[in-house]
PDB file of C-alpha atoms in Angstrom:
ATOM      1  CA  MET A 195      32.688 -26.140  12.556  1.00 69.00           C
ATOM      2  CA  ILE A 196      35.305 -25.241  15.146  1.00 82.00           C
ATOM      3  CA  GLU A 197      38.298 -27.526  15.450  1.00 85.00           C
ATOM      4  CA  ALA A 198      39.698 -28.991  18.633  1.00 85.00           C
ATOM      5  CA  PRO A 199      40.813 -27.980  21.214  1.00 91.00           C
ATOM      6  CA  TYR A 200      38.812 -24.784  20.779  1.00 92.00           C
ATOM      7  CA  SER A 201      35.584 -26.682  20.191  1.00 92.00           C
ATOM      8  CA  VAL A 202      35.956 -28.374  23.599  1.00 94.00           C
ATOM      9  CA  LEU A 203      36.824 -25.125  25.337  1.00 95.00           C
ATOM     10  CA  LEU A 204      33.890 -23.254  23.796  1.00 96.00           C
ATOM     11  CA  SER A 205      31.561 -26.155  24.632  1.00 95.00           C
ATOM     12  CA  VAL A 206      32.592 -25.973  28.298  1.00 96.00           C
ATOM     13  CA  ILE A 207      32.053 -22.208  28.335  1.00 96.00           C
ATOM     14  CA  PHE A 208      28.584 -22.319  26.814  1.00 96.00           C
ATOM     15  CA  VAL A 209      27.387 -25.283  28.844  1.00 96.00           C
ATOM     16  CA  ALA A 210      28.503 -23.365  31.966  1.00 96.00           C
ATOM     17  CA  THR A 211      26.687 -20.183  30.929  1.00 96.00           C
ATOM     18  CA  ALA A 212      23.545 -22.103  30.064  1.00 95.00           C
ATOM     19  CA  VAL A 213      23.507 -23.900  33.422  1.00 95.00           C
ATOM     20  CA  ILE A 214      24.101 -20.668  35.337  1.00 93.00           C
ATOM     21  CA  CYS A 215      21.222 -18.927  33.420  1.00 92.00           C
ATOM     22  CA  VAL A 216      18.843 -21.813  34.191  1.00 93.00           C
ATOM     23  CA  LEU A 217      19.807 -21.752  37.839  1.00 91.00           C
ATOM     24  CA  HIS A 218      19.371 -17.977  37.985  1.00 87.00           C
ATOM     25  CA  LEU A 219      15.953 -18.106  36.398  1.00 88.00           C
ATOM     26  CA  ALA A 220      14.841 -20.830  38.827  1.00 86.00           C
ATOM     27  CA  GLN A 221      16.325 -18.836  41.724  1.00 81.00           C
ATOM     28  CA  ALA A 222      14.639 -15.588  40.570  1.00 73.00           C
ATOM     29  CA  ARG A 223      11.290 -17.362  40.436  1.00 67.00           C
ATOM     30  CA  GLY A 224      11.768 -18.622  43.954  1.00 62.00           C
ATOM     31  CA  ALA A 225      12.913 -15.210  45.176  1.00 54.00           C
ATOM     32  CA  VAL A 226       9.818 -13.527  43.754  1.00 48.00           C
ATOM     33  CA  SER A 227       7.524 -16.029  45.395  1.00 44.00           C
ATOM     34  CA  ALA A 228       9.353 -15.595  48.727  1.00 44.00           C
ATOM     35  CA  ALA A 229       9.788 -11.822  48.311  1.00 45.00           C
ATOM     36  CA  ASP A 230      13.511 -12.217  48.901  1.00 45.00           C
ATOM     37  CA  PRO A 231      15.054  -8.693  49.043  1.00 41.00           C
ATOM     38  CA  HIS A 232      18.583 -10.022  48.520  1.00 41.00           C
ATOM     39  CA  HIS A 233      17.872 -10.605  44.845  1.00 45.00           C
ATOM     40  CA  ALA A 234      15.612  -7.556  44.289  1.00 44.00           C
ATOM     41  CA  ALA A 235      18.220  -5.740  42.191  1.00 47.00           C
ATOM     42  CA  HIS A 236      18.411  -8.699  39.847  1.00 53.00           C
ATOM     43  CA  GLN A 237      14.704  -9.195  39.242  1.00 61.00           C
ATOM     44  CA  GLY A 238      12.288  -7.636  36.825  1.00 71.00           C
ATOM     45  CA  PRO A 239      11.640  -7.852  33.086  1.00 81.00           C
ATOM     46  CA  VAL A 240      15.076  -6.649  31.989  1.00 86.00           C
ATOM     47  CA  ALA A 241      16.963  -9.079  34.222  1.00 86.00           C
ATOM     48  CA  THR A 242      14.707 -11.912  33.081  1.00 89.00           C
ATOM     49  CA  ALA A 243      15.181 -10.945  29.430  1.00 91.00           C
ATOM     50  CA  VAL A 244      18.958 -10.853  29.882  1.00 92.00           C
ATOM     51  CA  HIS A 245      19.145 -14.376  31.325  1.00 92.00           C
ATOM     52  CA  VAL A 246      16.654 -15.916  28.929  1.00 95.00           C
ATOM     53  CA  ASN A 247      18.567 -14.221  26.130  1.00 95.00           C
ATOM     54  CA  HIS A 248      21.890 -15.614  27.392  1.00 95.00           C
ATOM     55  CA  LEU A 249      20.404 -19.081  27.872  1.00 95.00           C
ATOM     56  CA  ILE A 250      19.198 -19.189  24.222  1.00 96.00           C
ATOM     57  CA  MET A 251      22.501 -17.663  23.103  1.00 96.00           C
ATOM     58  CA  SER A 252      24.472 -20.295  24.969  1.00 96.00           C
ATOM     59  CA  LEU A 253      22.537 -23.108  23.335  1.00 96.00           C
ATOM     60  CA  ALA A 254      22.791 -21.467  19.901  1.00 95.00           C
ATOM     61  CA  MET A 255      26.527 -21.002  20.215  1.00 94.00           C
ATOM     62  CA  LEU A 256      26.953 -24.536  21.488  1.00 93.00           C
ATOM     63  CA  LEU A 257      25.147 -25.835  18.397  1.00 92.00           C
ATOM     64  CA  MET A 258      27.218 -23.562  16.129  1.00 91.00           C
ATOM     65  CA  VAL A 259      30.441 -24.980  17.532  1.00 91.00           C
ATOM     66  CA  TRP A 260      29.620 -28.415  16.253  1.00 90.00           C
ATOM     67  CA  ARG A 261      27.438 -28.066  13.151  1.00 86.00           C
ATOM     68  CA  PRO A 262      26.042 -25.550  10.644  1.00 83.00           C
ATOM     69  CA  VAL A 263      22.649 -24.138  11.561  1.00 82.00           C
ATOM     70  CA  GLY A 264      21.413 -23.685   7.985  1.00 86.00           C
ATOM     71  CA  GLN A 265      19.779 -20.676   6.354  1.00 89.00           C
ATOM     72  CA  VAL A 266      16.429 -21.057   8.139  1.00 92.00           C
ATOM     73  CA  GLY A 267      18.071 -21.559  11.520  1.00 90.00           C
ATOM     74  CA  THR A 268      20.254 -18.510  10.903  1.00 93.00           C
ATOM     75  CA  TRP A 269      17.340 -16.206  10.245  1.00 95.00           C
ATOM     76  CA  VAL A 270      15.311 -17.588  13.146  1.00 95.00           C
ATOM     77  CA  GLN A 271      18.220 -16.760  15.459  1.00 96.00           C
ATOM     78  CA  VAL A 272      18.709 -13.351  13.930  1.00 96.00           C
ATOM     79  CA  ILE A 273      15.051 -12.520  14.641  1.00 96.00           C
ATOM     80  CA  ILE A 274      15.201 -13.951  18.179  1.00 96.00           C
ATOM     81  CA  PHE A 275      18.330 -12.035  19.235  1.00 97.00           C
ATOM     82  CA  SER A 276      17.114  -8.840  17.525  1.00 96.00           C
ATOM     83  CA  VAL A 277      13.833  -9.068  19.449  1.00 96.00           C
ATOM     84  CA  PHE A 278      15.677  -9.603  22.750  1.00 96.00           C
ATOM     85  CA  GLY A 279      17.925  -6.668  21.932  1.00 95.00           C
ATOM     86  CA  VAL A 280      14.872  -4.468  21.402  1.00 95.00           C
ATOM     87  CA  LEU A 281      13.329  -5.673  24.667  1.00 93.00           C
ATOM     88  CA  MET A 282      16.456  -4.882  26.659  1.00 93.00           C
ATOM     89  CA  LEU A 283      16.866  -1.494  24.993  1.00 93.00           C
ATOM     90  CA  ALA A 284      13.185  -0.688  25.715  1.00 92.00           C
ATOM     91  CA  GLY A 285      13.707  -1.611  29.388  1.00 89.00           C
ATOM     92  CA  LEU A 286      16.892   0.396  29.814  1.00 89.00           C
ATOM     93  CA  PRO A 287      15.142   3.488  31.273  1.00 89.00           C
ATOM     94  CA  SER A 288      13.740   1.372  34.060  1.00 87.00           C
ATOM     95  CA  VAL A 289      17.178   0.165  35.183  1.00 87.00           C
ATOM     96  CA  HIS A 290      18.546   2.178  38.132  1.00 86.00           C
ATOM     97  CA  GLY A 291      22.189   3.268  38.402  1.00 87.00           C
ATOM     98  CA  TRP A 292      24.692   3.899  35.707  1.00 91.00           C
ATOM     99  CA  ILE A 293      26.637   0.693  36.440  1.00 91.00           C
ATOM    100  CA  GLU A 294      23.549  -1.470  35.876  1.00 90.00           C
ATOM    101  CA  ARG A 295      22.687   0.521  32.753  1.00 92.00           C
ATOM    102  CA  VAL A 296      26.168  -0.029  31.315  1.00 94.00           C
ATOM    103  CA  GLY A 297      25.678  -3.700  32.169  1.00 93.00           C
ATOM    104  CA  VAL A 298      22.532  -3.824  30.001  1.00 94.00           C
ATOM    105  CA  LEU A 299      24.426  -2.049  27.205  1.00 95.00           C
ATOM    106  CA  THR A 300      27.097  -4.758  27.315  1.00 96.00           C
ATOM    107  CA  HIS A 301      24.383  -7.317  26.682  1.00 96.00           C
ATOM    108  CA  LEU A 302      23.168  -5.296  23.716  1.00 96.00           C
ATOM    109  CA  VAL A 303      26.751  -5.350  22.357  1.00 97.00           C
ATOM    110  CA  LEU A 304      26.816  -9.138  22.626  1.00 97.00           C
ATOM    111  CA  ASN A 305      23.507  -9.448  20.886  1.00 97.00           C
ATOM    112  CA  ALA A 306      24.751  -7.216  18.036  1.00 97.00           C
ATOM    113  CA  ALA A 307      27.891  -9.363  17.811  1.00 96.00           C
ATOM    114  CA  MET A 308      25.758 -12.499  17.743  1.00 96.00           C
ATOM    115  CA  VAL A 309      23.610 -11.130  14.898  1.00 96.00           C
ATOM    116  CA  TRP A 310      26.727 -10.108  13.017  1.00 95.00           C
ATOM    117  CA  MET A 311      28.236 -13.568  13.477  1.00 94.00           C
ATOM    118  CA  LEU A 312      25.101 -15.251  12.144  1.00 94.00           C
ATOM    119  CA  LEU A 313      24.789 -12.985   9.103  1.00 93.00           C
ATOM    120  CA  ALA A 314      28.520 -12.819   8.291  1.00 91.00           C
ATOM    121  CA  MET A 315      29.387 -16.473   8.900  1.00 88.00           C
ATOM    122  CA  PRO A 316      29.481 -17.402   5.141  1.00 85.00           C
ATOM    123  CA  LEU A 317      31.792 -14.452   4.491  1.00 86.00           C
ATOM    124  CA  LEU A 318      34.035 -15.093   7.503  1.00 83.00           C
ATOM    125  CA  MET A 319      34.425 -18.824   7.115  1.00 78.00           C
ATOM    126  CA  GLY A 320      34.327 -18.874   3.311  1.00 65.00           C
ATOM    127  CA  HIS A 321      32.038 -20.996   1.195  1.00 54.00           C
ATOM    128  CA  SER A 322      32.864 -23.511  -1.467  1.00 44.00           C
ATOM    129  CA  MET A 323      32.660 -22.372  -5.068  1.00 41.00           C
ATOM    130  CA  GLU A 324      32.635 -24.669  -8.058  1.00 41.00           C
ATOM    131  CA  MET A 325      34.418 -23.506 -11.172  1.00 38.00           C
ATOM    132  CA  SER A 326      32.239 -23.346 -14.271  1.00 41.00           C
ATOM    133  CA  SER A 327      32.769 -25.909 -17.013  1.00 40.00           C
ATOM    134  CA  ASP A 328      34.320 -23.246 -19.284  1.00 43.00           C
ATOM    135  CA  GLU A 329      36.776 -22.156 -16.608  1.00 41.00           C
ATOM    136  CA  HIS A 330      37.645 -25.744 -15.844  1.00 41.00           C
ATOM    137  CA  ALA A 331      38.248 -26.525 -19.515  1.00 43.00           C
ATOM    138  CA  ALA A 332      40.390 -23.408 -19.930  1.00 44.00           C
ATOM    139  CA  HIS A 333      42.587 -24.374 -16.965  1.00 43.00           C
ATOM    140  CA  HIS A 334      42.798 -28.076 -17.578  1.00 45.00           C
ATOM    141  CA  GLY A 335      41.932 -28.628 -21.223  1.00 48.00           C
ATOM    142  CA  GLY A 336      38.563 -30.104 -20.591  1.00 47.00           C
ATOM    143  CA  GLY A 337      36.971 -32.305 -17.954  1.00 46.00           C
ATOM    144  CA  SER A 338      33.635 -33.275 -16.535  1.00 43.00           C
ATOM    145  CA  MET A 339      31.475 -31.315 -14.162  1.00 41.00           C
ATOM    146  CA  GLY A 340      31.897 -34.080 -11.581  1.00 46.00           C
ATOM    147  CA  SER A 341      35.698 -33.576 -11.467  1.00 42.00           C
ATOM    148  CA  MET A 342      35.616 -29.802 -10.976  1.00 42.00           C
ATOM    149  CA  PRO A 343      37.796 -28.608  -8.082  1.00 47.00           C
ATOM    150  CA  MET A 344      36.317 -26.774  -5.094  1.00 49.00           C
ATOM    151  CA  GLN A 345      37.604 -23.353  -4.147  1.00 59.00           C
ATOM    152  CA  MET A 346      37.030 -21.244  -1.031  1.00 64.00           C
ATOM    153  CA  THR A 347      36.062 -17.638  -1.515  1.00 76.00           C
ATOM    154  CA  PRO A 348      38.341 -15.303   0.492  1.00 82.00           C
ATOM    155  CA  THR A 349      36.906 -13.113   3.261  1.00 82.00           C
ATOM    156  CA  PRO A 350      36.337  -9.531   2.062  1.00 88.00           C
ATOM    157  CA  ALA A 351      38.569  -6.968   3.787  1.00 90.00           C
ATOM    158  CA  TRP A 352      35.589  -4.981   5.085  1.00 93.00           C
ATOM    159  CA  ALA A 353      34.016  -8.109   6.690  1.00 92.00           C
ATOM    160  CA  SER A 354      37.312  -9.020   8.351  1.00 92.00           C
ATOM    161  CA  THR A 355      37.589  -5.434   9.695  1.00 94.00           C
ATOM    162  CA  VAL A 356      34.046  -5.399  11.065  1.00 95.00           C
ATOM    163  CA  ASN A 357      34.587  -8.834  12.615  1.00 96.00           C
ATOM    164  CA  TRP A 358      37.710  -7.734  14.459  1.00 96.00           C
ATOM    165  CA  VAL A 359      35.832  -4.689  15.723  1.00 97.00           C
ATOM    166  CA  ALA A 360      33.195  -7.091  17.100  1.00 97.00           C
ATOM    167  CA  VAL A 361      36.003  -9.179  18.657  1.00 97.00           C
ATOM    168  CA  GLY A 362      37.386  -6.021  20.282  1.00 97.00           C
ATOM    169  CA  LEU A 363      34.002  -4.921  21.613  1.00 97.00           C
ATOM    170  CA  SER A 364      33.314  -8.393  23.016  1.00 97.00           C
ATOM    171  CA  PHE A 365      36.712  -8.342  24.720  1.00 97.00           C
ATOM    172  CA  VAL A 366      35.929  -4.928  26.244  1.00 97.00           C
ATOM    173  CA  VAL A 367      32.650  -6.385  27.556  1.00 97.00           C
ATOM    174  CA  ALA A 368      34.576  -9.305  29.040  1.00 97.00           C
ATOM    175  CA  VAL A 369      36.988  -6.887  30.804  1.00 97.00           C
ATOM    176  CA  TRP A 370      33.974  -4.919  32.153  1.00 96.00           C
ATOM    177  CA  TRP A 371      32.502  -8.045  33.732  1.00 96.00           C
ATOM    178  CA  LEU A 372      35.877  -9.189  34.977  1.00 96.00           C
ATOM    179  CA  VAL A 373      36.261  -5.874  36.868  1.00 94.00           C
ATOM    180  CA  ARG A 374      32.737  -6.256  38.317  1.00 93.00           C
ATOM    181  CA  LEU A 375      33.524  -9.829  39.269  1.00 93.00           C
ATOM    182  CA  LEU A 376      36.623  -8.694  41.180  1.00 91.00           C
ATOM    183  CA  ARG A 377      35.141  -5.576  42.765  1.00 88.00           C
ATOM    184  CA  GLU A 378      31.596  -6.603  43.707  1.00 81.00           C
ATOM    185  CA  ARG A 379      30.914  -8.778  46.716  1.00 78.00           C
ATOM    186  CA  GLY A 380      27.530 -10.075  45.671  1.00 70.00           C
ATOM    187  CA  HIS A 381      26.237 -11.779  42.551  1.00 73.00           C
ATOM    188  CA  ARG A 382      29.693 -12.835  41.449  1.00 84.00           C
ATOM    189  CA  VAL A 383      28.207 -15.884  39.750  1.00 89.00           C
ATOM    190  CA  HIS A 384      26.151 -13.645  37.494  1.00 88.00           C
ATOM    191  CA  ALA A 385      29.183 -11.530  36.660  1.00 91.00           C
ATOM    192  CA  ALA A 386      31.154 -14.708  35.940  1.00 93.00           C
ATOM    193  CA  CYS A 387      28.383 -15.870  33.632  1.00 93.00           C
ATOM    194  CA  HIS A 388      28.454 -12.649  31.610  1.00 95.00           C
ATOM    195  CA  LEU A 389      32.255 -12.696  31.587  1.00 96.00           C
ATOM    196  CA  LEU A 390      32.271 -16.225  30.161  1.00 96.00           C
ATOM    197  CA  MET A 391      29.678 -15.298  27.575  1.00 96.00           C
ATOM    198  CA  ALA A 392      31.642 -12.268  26.387  1.00 97.00           C
ATOM    199  CA  ALA A 393      34.929 -14.188  26.330  1.00 96.00           C
ATOM    200  CA  GLY A 394      33.287 -17.038  24.412  1.00 96.00           C
ATOM    201  CA  MET A 395      31.817 -14.582  21.890  1.00 96.00           C
ATOM    202  CA  ALA A 396      35.204 -12.958  21.370  1.00 96.00           C
ATOM    203  CA  LEU A 397      36.951 -16.301  20.904  1.00 95.00           C
ATOM    204  CA  MET A 398      34.291 -17.612  18.606  1.00 94.00           C
ATOM    205  CA  LEU A 399      34.480 -14.535  16.374  1.00 94.00           C
ATOM    206  CA  ALA A 400      38.279 -14.602  16.343  1.00 94.00           C
ATOM    207  CA  LEU A 401      38.288 -18.228  15.169  1.00 91.00           C
ATOM    208  CA  MET A 402      36.078 -17.414  12.158  1.00 84.00           C
TER     209      MET A 402
END
């Protein structure tokens, strides 16, 4: 669905975020069993939900780069990312510190952008539309159904506007995590993961 070289770049980004999330979840499990205080701030239900959410999102985006997901796959993903959004929002009061809370909100923004991407993809990328037999005859003086030309429906102005708002918000999220990556001494790998996810989301939306 995405042409090269962007398809390769996006694939690298989402493979990287998926691997980092898997490693984090494995590390978090080991830290809990060992009662490692170094990772205490990055444990708990919200942190786990964030990384499981990003793992699934990475795999979903990787699939989307290369092939259509279909109507059933689209709605399954919409439900999954909506549920994870609700879980993170419900856990927000348990997160300590305004910086960490803003971090959770950035993940909610990316989930909203993901749901928008899934639902609006037919509008953003256009879908083929066959002319009716009457229209075809009027334009070409007759012809069979099999020879009808294919047309692409244009993206509505409102959908394009909403999409660029989503691109802008994803870019802001990327900047937020870039700042945290540069300023924080610990957990830079996690910040880099979220930075890549936000940047990948912004690029993916911009290409649609």
